[in-house]
Amino acid sequence: MTTLGHLIDGARVAGEGRTQDIFNPSTGEVSGQVSLAGKATVEQAIAAAQAAFPAWRNTPPAKRARVMFRFKQLLEEHADEICRLIGQEHGKIVHDAKGELSRGIENVEYACGVPELLKGEFSKNVGPGIDSWSEFQPLGVVAGITPFNFPAMVPLWMYPMAIACGNTFVLKPSERDPTSALFIAELALEAGLPAGVLNVVNGDKEAVDTLLDDPRVQAVSFVGSTPIAEYIYARASANGKRCQALGGAKNHAIVMPDADMDNVVDSLTGAAFGSSGERCMALSVAVAVGDAAADALVAKMRERLTSLKVGPFSDAGNDFGPVITQAHQQKVCGYIDSAEAQGAEIVVDGRGVQVPGFESGFYVGGTLIDRVTAEMTCYREEIFGPVLLVVRAGSMEEAMKLIDDHEYGNGTCLYTRDGEAARYFSDNIQVGMVGINVPLPVPVSYHSFGGWKRSLFGDLAAYGPDAVRFYTKRKTVTQRWPSAGVREGAQFSFPS
Amino acid sequence: MTTLGHLIDGARVAGEGRTQDIFNPSTGEVSGQVSLAGKATVEQAIAAAQAAFPAWRNTPPAKRARVMFRFKQLLEEHADEICRLIGQEHGKIVHDAKGELSRGIENVEYACGVPELLKGEFSKNVGPGIDSWSEFQPLGVVAGITPFNFPAMVPLWMYPMAIACGNTFVLKPSERDPTSALFIAELALEAGLPAGVLNVVNGDKEAVDTLLDDPRVQAVSFVGSTPIAEYIYARASANGKRCQALGGAKNHAIVMPDADMDNVVDSLTGAAFGSSGERCMALSVAVAVGDAAADALVAKMRERLTSLKVGPFSDAGNDFGPVITQAHQQKVCGYIDSAEAQGAEIVVDGRGVQVPGFESGFYVGGTLIDRVTAEMTCYREEIFGPVLLVVRAGSMEEAMKLIDDHEYGNGTCLYTRDGEAARYFSDNIQVGMVGINVPLPVPVSYHSFGGWKRSLFGDLAAYGPDAVRFYTKRKTVTQRWPSAGVREGAQFSFPS
Amino acid sequence: MTTLGHLIDGARVAGEGRTQDIFNPSTGEVSGQVSLAGKATVEQAIAAAQAAFPAWRNTPPAKRARVMFRFKQLLEEHADEICRLIGQEHGKIVHDAKGELSRGIENVEYACGVPELLKGEFSKNVGPGIDSWSEFQPLGVVAGITPFNFPAMVPLWMYPMAIACGNTFVLKPSERDPTSALFIAELALEAGLPAGVLNVVNGDKEAVDTLLDDPRVQAVSFVGSTPIAEYIYARASANGKRCQALGGAKNHAIVMPDADMDNVVDSLTGAAFGSSGERCMALSVAVAVGDAAADALVAKMRERLTSLKVGPFSDAGNDFGPVITQAHQQKVCGYIDSAEAQGAEIVVDGRGVQVPGFESGFYVGGTLIDRVTAEMTCYREEIFGPVLLVVRAGSMEEAMKLIDDHEYGNGTCLYTRDGEAARYFSDNIQVGMVGINVPLPVPVSYHSFGGWKRSLFGDLAAYGPDAVRFYTKRKTVTQRWPSAGVREGAQFSFPS
Amino acid sequence: MTTLGHLIDGARVAGEGRTQDIFNPSTGEVSGQVSLAGKATVEQAIAAAQAAFPAWRNTPPAKRARVMFRFKQLLEEHADEICRLIGQEHGKIVHDAKGELSRGIENVEYACGVPELLKGEFSKNVGPGIDSWSEFQPLGVVAGITPFNFPAMVPLWMYPMAIACGNTFVLKPSERDPTSALFIAELALEAGLPAGVLNVVNGDKEAVDTLLDDPRVQAVSFVGSTPIAEYIYARASANGKRCQALGGAKNHAIVMPDADMDNVVDSLTGAAFGSSGERCMALSVAVAVGDAAADALVAKMRERLTSLKVGPFSDAGNDFGPVITQAHQQKVCGYIDSAEAQGAEIVVDGRGVQVPGFESGFYVGGTLIDRVTAEMTCYREEIFGPVLLVVRAGSMEEAMKLIDDHEYGNGTCLYTRDGEAARYFSDNIQVGMVGINVPLPVPVSYHSFGGWKRSLFGDLAAYGPDAVRFYTKRKTVTQRWPSAGVREGAQFSFPS
C-alpha cells in the first residue's frame, strides 16, 4: 500500500513523519495512506513557489495562457483516470465525477483568456500632458486549501487563474481524497508549468497553519465548512494576507403553486441527492407554498425516490454513492433521528440502507422528511447528506423570510412560471447565487461563485472575473514627460 | 463658543456627555468644541441609516445620481465657506484647501456616473435556454472613519459612491477638524438625500468601536495611520464586516542623473512641503542617484526653500501653514533632532520658526536634511511634517531597493527622461501608486487610490472603480423557463 | 417677425439668401422664418469647427466633462423656456416637451462620465518587455442632422457625447422647428464650450449635401425617415466618412391572452397617441393573440379613447397636440381613408376633429382601426400620426412572423406575465429594442438606441456606450524600450 | 495536376466551369489549378450557411468556444503541413510561414474566450421595477474575402470570431494561394463545426460580387488593396450590409538621433524585407532625422543587406523568398527604376538577382534606396516588395508631417529612447497602429487591427475586441412585470 507524498518544485517528494489512512467509502476499506506535511515540508513548498515567482511573473500572459490550453487538453485526455481516482476516494459515481471534472476544466478554459482579463485601464490626459493607467500585477505566492467533496474541481477553481495571473501556488488538498488533486497537478506541470510554479502539500492543521502564518504567502483561498472558514479568514487577515474563505450552506428551493411540478421533481432529485448531498450547492430544503403544492410535491418525490439507486462509485447505474466516512454516515443518520424526535415526518427513510456486496460502505439512502420547521436541528444545521427536507409555507413572503433568516446565504431557487415572482425573488432574497427554475445555480466559469452571509468571508468571490481581482493587486501609474528633450533638440537644417 | 453635535436622520443632534476642544492651529487658540458621541448616539445614527436603506436601495440609480449632480453644484457654490472652515481648523492655506475640495468634488462627479458603473454582466445561453447575469447590490449601512489631514476630501472619497450605489452611511470625521465635514454633509442632504441616508457622528474611540462592532454595519472604510488601520481592519474583519483600511506612507522620489532638475525642484517643493507635509501622499524622501545629482538637487532645493513662506491659513500668500497640534509640532521637531543626532546634515532647519503675530501657532518651517541613511529614525518612520530627506544612492537598483525594503508602499516617483527607466521602475517597484516625473501620483477620481504593503489593509482600493466593488456585493442569477406555458397555450384558429 | 440665423464660431450669424416659414401647428399660423444656409455658410461653420479642434482635443476629458455638468444645470434652469419653444414650433404639449427635454438631459448626464468612458485597454508584456494599449481618439469635425419630431432631444443624443469625446460639431436641426435647438446650443456655449466647438446651421438639402461632401467632416449622425437615412448613409460612406443613419419604424406590440389588460390599455394609449404618434418609437400596431384578447383590447381602447384630449400645445390638459404640418395632417388622414377602403374597421375616427378656437391647427384625432391585415397600405407604411392599428393573430408565432416580415425593426413589445414567453420573444424577434410589458422600450441614456433591418444604417447605435465608439477612433500603441540606457548608465560608486 | 474545388455544407465540391493556374513562385512553375466559382456555386454556399445558422446561433457560446479549443489543437498538430502549403503557393520561407500561422492561431485562442466577450450589460432599476440589458446577437451569414499575402492568417482573423459569436461563414480566399485556407477550413470542420457553419468558395470577381449582392449575406470583412477595399465597402454598404474593408499602407519609421542604432537596423531589416515586403504592415520608409542619423542608418543597413539571403521557400536558411507573381516582380523592379530615374540613390539594388537552380522564380533582391523625396512615385505608392526607402528630414515635426500627409495610415514606428518624444508621437500621429521602437506594431490578438485614413473603410477594426462588435448586433431589452400575479395569489392560511 502506497503513501502519497507531496509535489514540490516540480518533483514528487516523499513525506516524513505522520501519515493518515485514505478510505474507499464504497467498500469501507483503507486504500492507501497520505503523508501529513510538517512545517518544514510546507516551508519547502513555499520557498519553491517564492523562487519560481520572478521569472513566472515576467512571462507574458499569453505564454502563461498557452500552458492552460495544454493543461485543458491533458485533463480531457486523462478524464477517465481522474474520475476513477475521484470515485475511489470520494465515492461519487463516475458520471458525477465527470460532471465535476467538466466544471473544473471550464475554469481552465476561462484562465486561457487571461490576456484579455488582465487588461488595465488607460486614460490619456488625466491632466495636461499627463496619462494614467492601471495594471493588475500578481501577488506572489498564493495558497489554496480545498475540501474533500470536490477533490478535482475546487483546486481548479483556484490555481489555474492564480497561476495564469502570474502567481505561484501551494495547494493543500483534502487529506481524505488527495490522489486526484496530485495527479492533476502533475498534468499541469506536464503542460508546461516551470518547476515551483505549482506545488502540492498534503497535510492537516499543521500544514494549514504554516500557510496561514508564513509571511511569504500573500493570499489564501479556502473552501470548506463555515467554522473553519471563519478561522482561516481571521488568521490570514490578522497576518495581513488577502483571504477569501467559503463556508457552509443550507440551500432552499421555493416551490410556487404555478410551478411545473414534473420539472420540480426531476431537477430537485438531482440537486438534493446527487453526490449524496455532499455539495455546498446541494438543494437540501424545499419550501412549498400552500398545502396543495406541498402535498403534490411530497407525493411525487416519494414516488421518485423509489427508483433512486445508491451504491458503489464504480457502477454507473447508481444515482449516488456513499458518504465520505463512517463518522459522517453516523452524523447524517443522527440528523434524521433528530428530525423524527422533533416531530417531523420521515416520508422516505434512508437510514440502514444495505448495498449487497458492499455492506461495509458508508451508505445512507435517499431520505425525504416532511413538515420540517425552522426550529428543528435538521433545519438549522448543514447535513451534507442525501436528505431533503420539506417545509410548508403559507405565502411566498413567508418562504423568503425563512431563507433570509437562515445563517447561510449560498444558493437558492424559485420554481415558478411567473416573471414578476422571479424578479421579486431574485432582487430581494439575501442569497448570493439565485436560480429561477434552476435548483443548483452554480455560476458558470465566466461568472463568479460566492455566497452571502456566513457562506463567504471576504470581498471577492471565487473563480470568474472576481478571481482575477483576487489574485492580482492594482498598481496605478501616472506619467508626465517634463520637456521636449530629444524632440526639440533634433532640429537640423534641411539636408542639402 | 459653540459645541458641534451630530447629524442623524436628517437633523442636527446636540451631543450629550463628553466634549473635546477644537483648535485653530494658525493661532494656537481654541476655536470651539465638539461632542464625542457615546454608544447610544452612534447606535441612533446606525438605526437611522438602517431604516433609510430599503427605500434608498430601491431608488433607481439614475435618481440617486441626480442627487450627486445637485450635490456637486452646492459644493461649488459653497466652496469659499468650506475652504475657510477647513483652514480654520486644519491650518491649510486657502489655495491648498481649494485643491483639496476640488479633488473631493471630482469624486462626487465620478459618483454621478453610477448607472454606468453598476452595470452587471449578462450572458445568454450559459446552457441551452439558460441565461445568467450578475447584479451589484448595495450592502446596507456602511461606515466611514476619516482623518484630520483632509477633512473635506477623504469623506468625499467614501460616501458619495457608497450612497450612489444604494447604501446608507454613517460618517465619523476627525474630531480635530470636524466642522467642514458636517457642513458638507448638510449640503448633501440639501441636494436631496432622504433623511437617514447620510449621518455624521463626531467622536473618538468609543464611537469607532461601536461602528466596528454593531452587526448592522456591513462595511467600514478607514483612512489614518497604519497602527490604527491595522486595528480597524482586524476588528471589523473579525466581526464579519467588509473593510478597507488605509494607513501611513513614506513616499520616495528617485532623481536620476538625466532628470530635468528644474522640474524636479519645482514639483518636489510642492510635494514635500504643501499642506505642511501632512499628506499620506507627501513626498518625504528624495533619493538622488549619484553624488552629482545629489549635490545639484540639494543646492537647488536649499535655494528654493529660502523663498518658501509658512504662516496662517488666511493669508493666501503663504505656501503652507501650521501643523495640526502643538504635540505634533513637537513630534516633528523631535524627528529633526534625531536626524541631527544620528549624523544627517540639516541643510535647512525649520525648527523654531517664528511667524510674527502668530507666535502661538503650531508652525514648523520647511526643513531639508541631506545624507540621511536607511537606519535613521527620521527615515524609518512617517514624520508627517514639512521635512524633506535626501538619501544618496549609487545606482537606480540601490534606490529601488530602499523603497522596496520600506514598510510602506503608498506612492513613489521617478524623475527621468528615459523611457526604459520609467518602464522598469513602474513595472518592478513594490508600491501601489507610481509617478513618472509626477511626485504626487494620486490617481484621478476615475482610477482608484491604494497603496501596497502596510499602507493598505484590504483587497479593494479607495474611490474610483474599486469603490463600486467595495460598496456592493455580487449576486448572480441563473434563469431557465421550464416549458412554453402561455406561448404554446395561445394557439387559436385564425380569426375569420 | 424674426428670421432665425445660424450659430458659427461662438456667435449668431444672420442668414443670407433663402428662407423658409416656420409654423405654429397649434394655430396653423406662421410664427417666424428660418434662413436656409448656402454652401458658403455651411463651410464657414465647418471651418470654425476645424479651427477649434486641436485645442479642444487636447483639453483633458475631465475638463470637457465639466462643461457638460454646467450645461446640464443650464438646461434645467431654462427648461420652461425650452419647452415653450418646442411646443410652439412642434405642437407637443408642455408635459410631453418636458419628457423630451428630460431624456435629452440624461444624455448630457451620461456625457459627464466621459473620463470613464474613454478608458483604453492596457496590456503589460504582450511580448517580453513590450506593452500595448489602445486609445480612443476623437475624429475631428462631426456633423449631426436631426428631425423635427424631437427638436431638443435628438441633437442632445449627438453633440454632448461627440464633444465630450473631443470632437467639434456642426448641427443642422430640422428647418421646421429650429428655434429650440439653437437656443440650447447657446446654453452649451454659455456653459463653457470654446467658440467653434459647437456650431448650428439651419438649412435644407443644400446644407446637408455640403456636410456630406466636405472632406473636413469626419462623421455624420442622422435621424429621420428611412429613404433619407439611406441616402445620407450611401453618400457619406461613399465620401469615406463614418456614418450612422436612423430611419423609420413600425412598432408592434403583441398582446398575449394572459396580459394584464388594464396595464396594456394604459400604457398603449400613451405609446400610440403621445406626441400625436410622431415618434420613431411610437407603438402603432397592436397584435392581439386570439379573438378574445382582441375583442377585449378593442373594447377597452375604444372606451379609453373617448377621454383622450387633442388640442394646442399650451394647454397642459391636452393629451396630445397637432401634427407638424398641414400636408402631414392630410397624409395621415389619407392613411385612414385607405384603411377604410381596404376593408379595415375604423373603430374610432380622428379625421375631421375640430379644436374650438384652433380651427386652423393641424389636428388629427386619436384613431383606432381594427381588423387590419399585413397587405394594407396603412400597415405597410409608417403613418407617424395618432393612429393605432389592431391586427388579429392566431398564435404568438404568427404575431412574431408579422413583425419579422416587416421592413422596419426599431422597437417592439410583448405583453404577458409569463417568463418563458418573454424570453422566447426577446431572444428571437428581429427588432433592436424590445420591451416586455414596456411599450416604448427606448433604452436609457447609458444603453444605446438602435433599430435593426431598415431602421438603422451603420454598425453602431446612437448615444450610450456605442456613441463613444462612434465618435472616436481606436489607436493602438505597442511600445518597447530597447536597452537600459540611463538606468545602466547611472551606476556610481557608493557615496562615501 | 489537381484542380482545387470548394468546401460547401461540410463537403468538398468540385468546381464547374472556369479555372485558373496556381504557381509555385519559388520555381516559377504551375503547381495546380483552382476552380473559379460561378454565381450558382457561391449561392449554394450562402444557402448552406443560411441553413446552418439557426441551430448554430442557439448553441451555447461555451460549446461554440470548445470547437475553437479543438481547432487550435488541430492547427498546432498540422503546422508543418500548413506551412509547406503556404510556402509552396506564396513563396514565404518556412520560418515566416510559422510566424504567420502562430499569429493566426492566436486569433483562434482569443475566440476561445467568446463567452466572456459576448457579455452584455445588465442594469437593474432603470426605472422603478424596470430592468434593461443588452445582448450581442449574431448577424447570420457573414462573408470574408482575403488576400494572397497571408493565406492562412487573415482568414483566421475573421471566421473563428465570427463563428464563435454564432454566425455562419463563407470564405473566399485569394485565388493565387488558396490551398492552405481550404486545408485549414477542413480542420475547423474536423474540430466539430457542423456542416454549413463554415464554407469556402474559390473564385474571382464573380464570386466576390455575388457575396456583395446577395441579401442573405449580412456582413463582409475584406483585406486587400485600397482601390478594391473602397469598391467592396461602397458596394456592400449600398446593399445595406455591414462592412469593414482594409486596404493598403505605406508604413514609415522615424529614426531619431538618440535611437539605439543597432536595434534600429536589426528590427528594420526584418520589418522591411521579411516576406519580401509583401505585408500591409511592412516597414517600407525610414525617415532619418538629421543627416548624421541618416548616414549612420544607410551605412549600417547597406552592410546588413550584404548578408540577407533570398531564395526558395523550402530552404530555411533563406531570409525571404520570391514575390507572388512574375507580373508583380516586374512591377516592383519598375518602382526601383522610377526611383533611379527620379533622382534617388540606389544604395543596394535587388533588380536582376539570380537564385541558382531557381532561375525562373519570381525573385527580387533586398533593395535600399536613399535620398527619396515625397514627390517620387516609389514614395507615393505602395510597392509591396523588398524595398526600403530612406527619406531625410530636418526635424521630428517634419518627419511626422510626411507621415500625416500620406494617403495611408496603417502602421508607423518611432525609434527613440526619449519618453517625451514617444508620447508626443503616439498622441499626434495620424496612424492607427503605432510602434515605439517596434517596427511592426501589429496589435496582438486581444487588441484590434485597424489603420486610419485610406487604410481602412469602416467603423470597427479587425479581430480582437472590435471583431466581437463587428460580428454581432446589439439588442436592448427593457422589462417590467406589471403586477404581482402569482406571488400575491399565493397567500394561504398557515398549514395547520
mmCIF file of C-alpha atoms in Angstrom, chain C residues 24-29 326 329 354-355 357-363:
data_model
loop_
_atom_site.group_PDB
_atom_site.id
_atom_site.type_symbol
_atom_site.label_atom_id
_atom_site.label_comp_id
_atom_site.label_asym_id
_atom_site.label_seq_id
_atom_site.Cartn_x
_atom_site.Cartn_y
_atom_site.Cartn_z
ATOM 1 C CA ASN C 24 -47.142 77.160 -35.121
ATOM 2 C CA PRO C 25 -49.029 73.900 -35.815
ATOM 3 C CA SER C 26 -51.413 74.528 -32.950
ATOM 4 C CA THR C 27 -52.823 77.578 -34.710
ATOM 5 C CA GLY C 28 -51.757 76.910 -38.267
ATOM 6 C CA GLU C 29 -50.133 80.322 -38.412
ATOM 7 C CA GLN C 326 -50.992 70.673 -42.944
ATOM 8 C CA GLN C 329 -52.287 66.140 -41.485
ATOM 9 C CA GLN C 354 -62.332 70.178 -34.524
ATOM 10 C CA VAL C 355 -60.496 72.032 -31.766
ATOM 11 C CA GLY C 357 -60.615 78.259 -31.202
ATOM 12 C CA PHE C 358 -57.881 76.483 -33.118
ATOM 13 C CA GLU C 359 -59.752 75.585 -36.265
ATOM 14 C CA SER C 360 -56.728 76.146 -38.492
ATOM 15 C CA GLY C 361 -54.403 73.961 -36.409
ATOM 16 C CA PHE C 362 -53.102 70.748 -37.934
ATOM 17 C CA TYR C 363 -55.075 68.333 -35.766
#
